[in-house]
Short mmCIF file of C-alpha atoms in Angstrom, two decimals:
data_model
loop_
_atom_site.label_atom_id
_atom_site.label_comp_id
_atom_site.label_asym_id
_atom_site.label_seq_id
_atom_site.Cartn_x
_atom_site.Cartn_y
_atom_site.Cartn_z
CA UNK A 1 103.79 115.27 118.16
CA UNK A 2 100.29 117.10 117.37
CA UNK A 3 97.05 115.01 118.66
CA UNK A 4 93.11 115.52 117.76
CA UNK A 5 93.69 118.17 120.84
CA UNK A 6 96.35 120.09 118.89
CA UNK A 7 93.95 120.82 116.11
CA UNK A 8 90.68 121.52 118.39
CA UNK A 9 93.51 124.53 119.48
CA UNK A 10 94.26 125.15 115.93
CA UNK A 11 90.83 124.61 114.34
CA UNK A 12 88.28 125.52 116.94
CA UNK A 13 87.54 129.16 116.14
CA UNK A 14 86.45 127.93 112.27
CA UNK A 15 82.48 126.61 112.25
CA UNK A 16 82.35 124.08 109.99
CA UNK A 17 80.19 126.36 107.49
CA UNK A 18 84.03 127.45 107.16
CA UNK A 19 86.48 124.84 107.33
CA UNK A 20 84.70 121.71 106.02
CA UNK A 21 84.34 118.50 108.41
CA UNK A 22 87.82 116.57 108.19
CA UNK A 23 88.82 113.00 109.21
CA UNK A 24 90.21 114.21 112.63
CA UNK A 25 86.81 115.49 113.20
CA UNK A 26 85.19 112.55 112.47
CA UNK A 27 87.92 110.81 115.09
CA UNK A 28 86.73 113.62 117.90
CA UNK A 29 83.09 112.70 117.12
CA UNK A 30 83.71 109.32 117.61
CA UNK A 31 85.72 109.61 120.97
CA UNK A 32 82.71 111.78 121.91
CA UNK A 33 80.70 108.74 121.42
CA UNK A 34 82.26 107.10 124.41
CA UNK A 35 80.73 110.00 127.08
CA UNK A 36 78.04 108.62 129.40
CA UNK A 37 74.77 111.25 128.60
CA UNK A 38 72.74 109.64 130.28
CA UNK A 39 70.03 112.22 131.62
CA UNK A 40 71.84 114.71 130.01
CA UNK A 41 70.58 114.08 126.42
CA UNK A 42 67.38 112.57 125.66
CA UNK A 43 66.66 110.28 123.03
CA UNK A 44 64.45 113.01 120.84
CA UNK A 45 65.60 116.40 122.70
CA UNK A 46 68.44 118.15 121.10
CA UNK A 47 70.87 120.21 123.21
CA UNK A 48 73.86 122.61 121.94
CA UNK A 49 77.42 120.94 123.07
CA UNK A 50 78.13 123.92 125.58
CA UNK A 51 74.86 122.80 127.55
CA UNK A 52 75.48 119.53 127.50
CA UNK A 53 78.86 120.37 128.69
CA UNK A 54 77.34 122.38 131.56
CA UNK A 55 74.97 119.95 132.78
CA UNK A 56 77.78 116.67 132.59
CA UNK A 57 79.96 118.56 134.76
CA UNK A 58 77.32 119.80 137.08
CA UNK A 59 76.46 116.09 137.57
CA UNK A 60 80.23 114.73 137.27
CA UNK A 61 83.13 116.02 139.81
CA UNK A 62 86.87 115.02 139.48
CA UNK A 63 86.96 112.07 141.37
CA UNK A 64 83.83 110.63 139.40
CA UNK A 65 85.77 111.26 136.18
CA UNK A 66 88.98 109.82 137.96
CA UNK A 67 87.17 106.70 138.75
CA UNK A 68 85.55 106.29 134.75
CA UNK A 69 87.87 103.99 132.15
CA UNK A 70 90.32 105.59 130.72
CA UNK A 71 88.80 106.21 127.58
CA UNK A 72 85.55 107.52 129.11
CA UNK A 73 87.46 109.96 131.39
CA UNK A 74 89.21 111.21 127.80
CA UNK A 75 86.07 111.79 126.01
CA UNK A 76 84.60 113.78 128.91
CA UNK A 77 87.47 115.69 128.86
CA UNK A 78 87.44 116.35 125.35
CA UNK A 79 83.97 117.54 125.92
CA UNK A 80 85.14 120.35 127.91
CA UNK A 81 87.30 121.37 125.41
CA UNK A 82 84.75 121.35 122.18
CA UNK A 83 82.52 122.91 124.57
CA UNK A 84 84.47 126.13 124.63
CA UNK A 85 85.05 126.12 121.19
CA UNK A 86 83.39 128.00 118.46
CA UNK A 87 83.62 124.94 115.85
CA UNK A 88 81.77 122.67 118.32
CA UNK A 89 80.12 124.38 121.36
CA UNK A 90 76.38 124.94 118.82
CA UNK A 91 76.42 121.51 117.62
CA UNK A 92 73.30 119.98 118.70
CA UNK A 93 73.24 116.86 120.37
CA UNK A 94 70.70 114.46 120.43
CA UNK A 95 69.02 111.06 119.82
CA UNK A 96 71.52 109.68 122.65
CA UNK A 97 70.77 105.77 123.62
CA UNK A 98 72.84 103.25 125.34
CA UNK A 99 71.84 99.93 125.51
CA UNK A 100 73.30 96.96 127.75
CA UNK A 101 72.17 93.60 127.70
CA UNK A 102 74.74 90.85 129.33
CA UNK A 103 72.25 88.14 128.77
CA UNK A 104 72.57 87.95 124.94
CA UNK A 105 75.75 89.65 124.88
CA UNK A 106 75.02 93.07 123.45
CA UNK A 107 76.39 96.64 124.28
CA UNK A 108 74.98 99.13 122.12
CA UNK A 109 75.20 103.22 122.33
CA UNK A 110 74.99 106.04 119.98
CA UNK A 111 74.25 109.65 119.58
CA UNK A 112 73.69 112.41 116.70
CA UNK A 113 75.97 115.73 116.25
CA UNK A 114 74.22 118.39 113.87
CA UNK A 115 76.78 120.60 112.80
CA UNK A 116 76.33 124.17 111.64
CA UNK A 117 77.13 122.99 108.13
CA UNK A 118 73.53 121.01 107.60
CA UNK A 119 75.97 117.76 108.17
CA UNK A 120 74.24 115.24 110.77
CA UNK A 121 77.28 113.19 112.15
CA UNK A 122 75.78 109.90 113.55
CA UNK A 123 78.63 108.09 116.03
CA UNK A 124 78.65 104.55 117.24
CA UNK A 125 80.19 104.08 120.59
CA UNK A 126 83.09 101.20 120.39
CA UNK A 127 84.65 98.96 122.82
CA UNK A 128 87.78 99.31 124.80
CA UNK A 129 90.60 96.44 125.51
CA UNK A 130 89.12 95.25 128.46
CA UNK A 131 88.65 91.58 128.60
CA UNK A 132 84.80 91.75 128.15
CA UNK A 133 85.38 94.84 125.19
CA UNK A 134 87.68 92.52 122.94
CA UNK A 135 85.72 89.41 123.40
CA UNK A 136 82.77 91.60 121.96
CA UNK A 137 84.61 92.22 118.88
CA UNK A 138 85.61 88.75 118.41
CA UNK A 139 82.43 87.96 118.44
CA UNK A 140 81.83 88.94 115.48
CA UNK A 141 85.02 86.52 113.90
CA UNK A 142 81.87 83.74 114.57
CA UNK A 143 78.66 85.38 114.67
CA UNK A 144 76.87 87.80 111.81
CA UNK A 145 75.25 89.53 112.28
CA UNK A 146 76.26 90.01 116.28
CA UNK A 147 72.74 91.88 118.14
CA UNK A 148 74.15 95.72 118.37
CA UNK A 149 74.77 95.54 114.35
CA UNK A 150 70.67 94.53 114.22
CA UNK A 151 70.65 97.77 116.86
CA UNK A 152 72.43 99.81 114.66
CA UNK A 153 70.77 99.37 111.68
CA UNK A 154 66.94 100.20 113.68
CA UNK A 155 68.57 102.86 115.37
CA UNK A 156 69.95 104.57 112.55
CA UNK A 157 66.85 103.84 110.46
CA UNK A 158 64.42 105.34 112.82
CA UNK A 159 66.35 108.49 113.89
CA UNK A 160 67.61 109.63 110.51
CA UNK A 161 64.18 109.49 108.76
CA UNK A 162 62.97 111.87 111.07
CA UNK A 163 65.61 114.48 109.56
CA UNK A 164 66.78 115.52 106.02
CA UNK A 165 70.35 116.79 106.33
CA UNK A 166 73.01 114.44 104.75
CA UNK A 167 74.44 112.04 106.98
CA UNK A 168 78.45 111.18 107.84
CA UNK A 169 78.45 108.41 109.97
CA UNK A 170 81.72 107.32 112.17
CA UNK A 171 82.68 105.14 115.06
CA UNK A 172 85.82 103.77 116.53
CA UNK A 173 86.53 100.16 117.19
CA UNK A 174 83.53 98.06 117.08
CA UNK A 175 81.36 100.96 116.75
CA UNK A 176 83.14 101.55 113.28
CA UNK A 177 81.92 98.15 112.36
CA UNK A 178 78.61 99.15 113.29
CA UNK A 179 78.57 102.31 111.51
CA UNK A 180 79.96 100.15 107.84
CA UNK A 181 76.86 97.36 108.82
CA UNK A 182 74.25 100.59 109.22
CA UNK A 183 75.11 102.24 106.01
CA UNK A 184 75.65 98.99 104.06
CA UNK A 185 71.89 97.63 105.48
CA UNK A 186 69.66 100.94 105.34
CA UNK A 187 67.25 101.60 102.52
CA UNK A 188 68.30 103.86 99.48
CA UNK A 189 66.85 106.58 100.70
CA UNK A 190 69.05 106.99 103.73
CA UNK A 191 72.09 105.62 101.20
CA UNK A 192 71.53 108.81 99.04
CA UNK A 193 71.92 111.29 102.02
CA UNK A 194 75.28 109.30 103.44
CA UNK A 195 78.52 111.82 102.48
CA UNK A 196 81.21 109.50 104.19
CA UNK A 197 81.29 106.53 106.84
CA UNK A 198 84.56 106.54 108.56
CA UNK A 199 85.65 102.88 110.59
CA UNK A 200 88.51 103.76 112.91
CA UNK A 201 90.95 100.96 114.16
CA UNK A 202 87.20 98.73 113.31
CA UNK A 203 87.08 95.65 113.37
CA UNK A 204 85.98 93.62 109.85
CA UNK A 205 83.33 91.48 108.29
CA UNK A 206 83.37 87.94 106.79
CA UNK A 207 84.18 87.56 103.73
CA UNK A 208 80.29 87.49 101.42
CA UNK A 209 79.82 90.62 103.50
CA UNK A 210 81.26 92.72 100.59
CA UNK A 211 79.99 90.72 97.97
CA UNK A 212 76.56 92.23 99.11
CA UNK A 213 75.01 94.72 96.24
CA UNK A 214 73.86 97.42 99.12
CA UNK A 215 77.62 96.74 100.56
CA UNK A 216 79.15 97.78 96.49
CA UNK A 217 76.68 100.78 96.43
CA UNK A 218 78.44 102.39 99.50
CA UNK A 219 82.04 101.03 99.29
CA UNK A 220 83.37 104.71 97.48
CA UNK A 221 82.43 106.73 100.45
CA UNK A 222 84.02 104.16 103.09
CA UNK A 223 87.06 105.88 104.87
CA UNK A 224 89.17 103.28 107.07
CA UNK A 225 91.64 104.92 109.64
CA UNK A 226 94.15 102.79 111.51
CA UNK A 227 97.15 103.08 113.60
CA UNK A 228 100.77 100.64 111.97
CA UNK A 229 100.60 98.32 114.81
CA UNK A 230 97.08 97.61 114.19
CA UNK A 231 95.52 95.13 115.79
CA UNK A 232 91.59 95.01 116.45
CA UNK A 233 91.45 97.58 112.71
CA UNK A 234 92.63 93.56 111.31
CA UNK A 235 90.32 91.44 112.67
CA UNK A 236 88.16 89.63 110.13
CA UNK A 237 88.25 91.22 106.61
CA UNK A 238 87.82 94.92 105.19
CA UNK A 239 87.54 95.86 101.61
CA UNK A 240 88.58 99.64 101.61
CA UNK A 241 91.99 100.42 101.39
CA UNK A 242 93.36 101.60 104.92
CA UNK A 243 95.14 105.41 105.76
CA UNK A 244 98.01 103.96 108.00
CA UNK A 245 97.74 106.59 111.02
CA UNK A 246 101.18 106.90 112.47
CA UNK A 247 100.90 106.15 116.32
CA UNK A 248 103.40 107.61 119.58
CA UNK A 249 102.41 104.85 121.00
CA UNK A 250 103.38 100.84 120.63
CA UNK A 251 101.31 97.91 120.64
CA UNK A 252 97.82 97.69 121.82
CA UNK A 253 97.92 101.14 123.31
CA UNK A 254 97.83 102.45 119.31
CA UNK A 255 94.09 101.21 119.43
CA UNK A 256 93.82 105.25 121.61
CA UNK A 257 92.90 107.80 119.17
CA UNK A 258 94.74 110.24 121.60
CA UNK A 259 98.02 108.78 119.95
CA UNK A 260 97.29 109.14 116.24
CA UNK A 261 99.65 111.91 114.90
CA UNK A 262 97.94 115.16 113.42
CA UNK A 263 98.88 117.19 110.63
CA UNK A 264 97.35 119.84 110.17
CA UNK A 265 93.85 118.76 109.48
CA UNK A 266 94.88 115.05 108.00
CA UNK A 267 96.76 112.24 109.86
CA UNK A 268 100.20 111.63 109.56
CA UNK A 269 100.65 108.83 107.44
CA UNK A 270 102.94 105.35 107.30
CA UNK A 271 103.52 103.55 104.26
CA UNK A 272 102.80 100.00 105.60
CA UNK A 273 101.70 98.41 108.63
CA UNK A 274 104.51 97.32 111.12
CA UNK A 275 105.90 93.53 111.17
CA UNK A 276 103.93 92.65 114.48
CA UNK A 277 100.28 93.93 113.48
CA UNK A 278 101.23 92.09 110.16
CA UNK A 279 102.17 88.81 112.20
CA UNK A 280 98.61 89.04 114.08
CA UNK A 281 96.59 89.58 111.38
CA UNK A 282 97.92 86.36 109.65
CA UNK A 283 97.60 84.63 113.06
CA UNK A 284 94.37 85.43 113.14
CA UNK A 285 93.50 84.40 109.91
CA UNK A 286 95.03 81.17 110.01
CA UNK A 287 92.82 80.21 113.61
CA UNK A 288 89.48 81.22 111.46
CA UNK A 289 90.47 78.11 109.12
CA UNK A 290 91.52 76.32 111.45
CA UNK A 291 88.49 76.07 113.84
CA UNK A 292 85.11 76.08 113.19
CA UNK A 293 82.43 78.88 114.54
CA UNK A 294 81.48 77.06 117.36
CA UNK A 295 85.13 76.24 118.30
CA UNK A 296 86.29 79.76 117.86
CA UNK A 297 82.78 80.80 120.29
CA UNK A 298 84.17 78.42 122.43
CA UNK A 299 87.84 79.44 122.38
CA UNK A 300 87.20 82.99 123.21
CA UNK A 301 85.04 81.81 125.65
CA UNK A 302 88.09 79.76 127.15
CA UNK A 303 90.61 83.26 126.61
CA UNK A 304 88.09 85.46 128.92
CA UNK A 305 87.88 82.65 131.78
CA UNK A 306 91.79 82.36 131.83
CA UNK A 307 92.49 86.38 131.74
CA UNK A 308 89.82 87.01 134.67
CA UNK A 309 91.16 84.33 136.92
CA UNK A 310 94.43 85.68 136.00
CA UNK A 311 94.06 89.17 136.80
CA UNK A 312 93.87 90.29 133.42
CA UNK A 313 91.27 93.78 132.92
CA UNK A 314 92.71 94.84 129.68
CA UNK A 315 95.06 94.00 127.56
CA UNK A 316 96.74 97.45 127.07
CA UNK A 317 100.02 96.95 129.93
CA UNK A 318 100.27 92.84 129.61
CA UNK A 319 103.96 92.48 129.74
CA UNK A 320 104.05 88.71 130.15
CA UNK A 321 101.36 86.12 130.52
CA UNK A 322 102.17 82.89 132.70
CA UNK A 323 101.26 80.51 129.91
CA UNK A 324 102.08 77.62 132.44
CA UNK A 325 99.07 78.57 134.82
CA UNK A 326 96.84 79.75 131.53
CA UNK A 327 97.34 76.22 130.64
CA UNK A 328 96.81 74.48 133.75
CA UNK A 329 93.32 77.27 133.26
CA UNK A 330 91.90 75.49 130.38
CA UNK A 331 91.95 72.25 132.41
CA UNK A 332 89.64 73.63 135.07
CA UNK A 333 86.99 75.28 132.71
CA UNK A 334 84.15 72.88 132.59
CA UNK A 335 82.82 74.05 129.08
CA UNK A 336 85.55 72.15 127.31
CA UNK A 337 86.14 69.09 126.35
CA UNK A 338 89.54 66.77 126.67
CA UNK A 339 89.86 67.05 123.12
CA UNK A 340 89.19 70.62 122.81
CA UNK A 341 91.61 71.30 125.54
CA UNK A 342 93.93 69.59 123.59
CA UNK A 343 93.44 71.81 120.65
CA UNK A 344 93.14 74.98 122.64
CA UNK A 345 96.77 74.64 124.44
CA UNK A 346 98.69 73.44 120.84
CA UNK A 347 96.96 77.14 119.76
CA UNK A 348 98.48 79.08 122.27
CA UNK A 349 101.62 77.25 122.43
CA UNK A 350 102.10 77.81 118.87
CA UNK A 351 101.01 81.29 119.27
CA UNK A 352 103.47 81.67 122.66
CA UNK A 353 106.33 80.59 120.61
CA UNK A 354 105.72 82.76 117.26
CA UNK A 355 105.16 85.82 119.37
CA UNK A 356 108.35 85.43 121.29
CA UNK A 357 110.45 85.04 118.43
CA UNK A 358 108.77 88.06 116.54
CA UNK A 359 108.61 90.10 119.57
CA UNK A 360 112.17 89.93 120.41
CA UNK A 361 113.04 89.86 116.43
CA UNK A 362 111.39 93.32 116.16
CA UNK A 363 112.92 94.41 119.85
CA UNK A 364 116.24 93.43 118.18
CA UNK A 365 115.41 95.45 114.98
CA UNK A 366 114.87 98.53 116.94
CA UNK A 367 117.49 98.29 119.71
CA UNK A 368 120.10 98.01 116.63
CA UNK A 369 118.25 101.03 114.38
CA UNK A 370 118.87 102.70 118.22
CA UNK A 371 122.48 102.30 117.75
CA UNK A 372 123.28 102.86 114.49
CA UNK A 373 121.21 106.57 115.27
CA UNK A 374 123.48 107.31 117.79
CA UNK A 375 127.39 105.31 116.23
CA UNK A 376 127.06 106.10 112.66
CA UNK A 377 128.23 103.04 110.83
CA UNK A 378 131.60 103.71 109.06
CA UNK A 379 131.51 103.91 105.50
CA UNK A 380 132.97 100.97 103.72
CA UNK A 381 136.32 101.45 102.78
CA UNK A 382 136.48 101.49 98.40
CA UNK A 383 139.03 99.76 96.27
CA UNK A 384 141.44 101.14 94.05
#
């Protein structure tokens, strides 16, 4: 199976004055996104991607890189490789900024890629599946707009007036949901330069979000990617129609770009999403009626306390959870009530028991596709 790095092999000796920015391009740009540059790239100063390069790894050794998340030590890897590319190594790199602040609850980062082509590629950094980096996109199921949307809009405003190339902008995960909220909010102006805006695996909006006029002006040039077991790509509620990216991978771990099948210079595409993304999604749904905003604040609130006194830093290898100590959990948090506890335990013990019987339904499904693959059924035997 080819991945974004098959086609940086295939692709890389082609500026983009030749072969046209593509949707795996935008997906490289956004796992780009993810690379600390901090005193590499200033927030004004451009730098060409091979210096950049040059300077990370002058600052960076293996074991730093080794000790990053994984998805940090990926994009500084795929650095190396654009770097000593033709297609990449001159794009210029600039107006990096990465923003933290625990106390309201806000992560924010971006950076601009100038390509050779007069195309300014503006990419929102996303979150991960750590237990901090999915409670920040579920914060947006009951807040809106969330402070790094505000960010995103400023931060796009101020840096692309200061230019007059046409604009693609792209992020994955939450920062594809910033990228949509940037576009959506700017002024016309900055609308009439935008080419594309590309949300990959991104979580949604509510519902009035697309009833917005600025949000109909923009909707034809909105390009959602995500994997068939998509899970934080369902969250909430997206208007465009999806490209279902076939995945190598199962589960949460689909949410990694590096497992999106390439063809070519597309995605390799599924027809329909598979039965346990759809069985989240309407899971999902179904809590948002079922609670209100402050509720669903404080039952995500209640999910992070119980995964870090469990153990749990992301959610990519959970094999099992110990529902009987996640319950005995909520009765030790001190931010909810009896009757909220209440509430909160018949949600995950209806969850716990819809899970199991889809997850082994589906295990079933495939064990028995398994088998027929390798005994042929016999064909049925015909009448006279």
């Amino acid at each position: 199976m080819k991945n974004i790095l098959d086609f940086i092999d295939e692709y890389g000796e082609k500026a983009f004055a030749e072969e046209p920015f593509c949707d795996v391009d935008n997906l490289i740009f956004s796992q780009l996104a993810y690379t600390d540059f901090k005193g590499i790239v200033g927030y004004d100063d451009g730098l060409k991607l091979w210096e950049v390069s040059k300077r990370f790894f002058a600052v960076y050794n293996d074991d730093d890189i080794n000790s990053l998340i994984e998805i940090s030590q990926k994009s500084a890897n795929l650095l190396k490789k654009c770097a000593g590319k033709k297609r990449y190594k001159n794009v210029v790199v600039s107006h990096y900024i990465n923003n933290v602040n625990d106390e309201i609850d806000k992560q924010f980062s971006a950076v601009h890629f100038f390509l050779d082509n007069g195309i300014d590629v503006v990419a929102y950094r996303g979150t991960d599946v750590t237990v901090t980096g999915v409670k920040e996109s579920a914060m947006l199921s009951y807040m809106f707009p969330v402070p790094a949307q505000i960010e995103a809009l400023y931060y796009f405003q101020e840096t692309c007036m200061k230019h007059k190339e046409d604009i693609i902008l792209c992020g994955h995960s939450k920062g594809g949901n910033l990228a949509i909220f940037a576009a959506v909010s700017c002024s016309n102006s900055l609308k009439k330069r935008i080419v594309a805006v590309y949300e990959n695996d991104a979580p949604g909006f509510p519902k009035h979000f697309f009833e917005r006029y600025d949000y109909q002006q923009i909707k034809d040039k909105i390009h959602l990617l995500t994997p068939q077991c998509s899970i934080i790509g369902r969250m909430l509620y997206h208007d465009a129609k999806p490209q279902i990216v076939h995945s190598s991978a199962a589960g949460l771990k689909q949410h990694k770009v590096s497992t999106w099948e390439v063809q070519g210079n597309t995605f390799a595409l599924e027809e329909k999403y598979d039965g346990f993304s759809n069985f989240i999604n309407d899971y999902l749904d179904n809590l948002l009626d079922y609670v209100s905003d402050e509720e669903l604040e404080l039952f995500f609130d209640t999910l992070e306390y119980i995964a870090l006194n469990m153990g749990i830093e992301d959610f990519y290898d959970v094999k099992e959870i110990d529902f009987k100590k996640a319950f005995s959990l909520i009765d030790t948090y001190e931010k909810v009530e009896e009757e909220q506890r209440e509430k909160f335990k018949q949600i995950l013990r209806k969850v716990s028991k819809e899970f199991a019987v889809e997850y082994f339904s589906d295990k079933k499904q495939k064990y028995m596709e398994k088998i027929d693959a390798i005994i042929p059924k016999k064909p049925k035997a015909q009448k006279d």
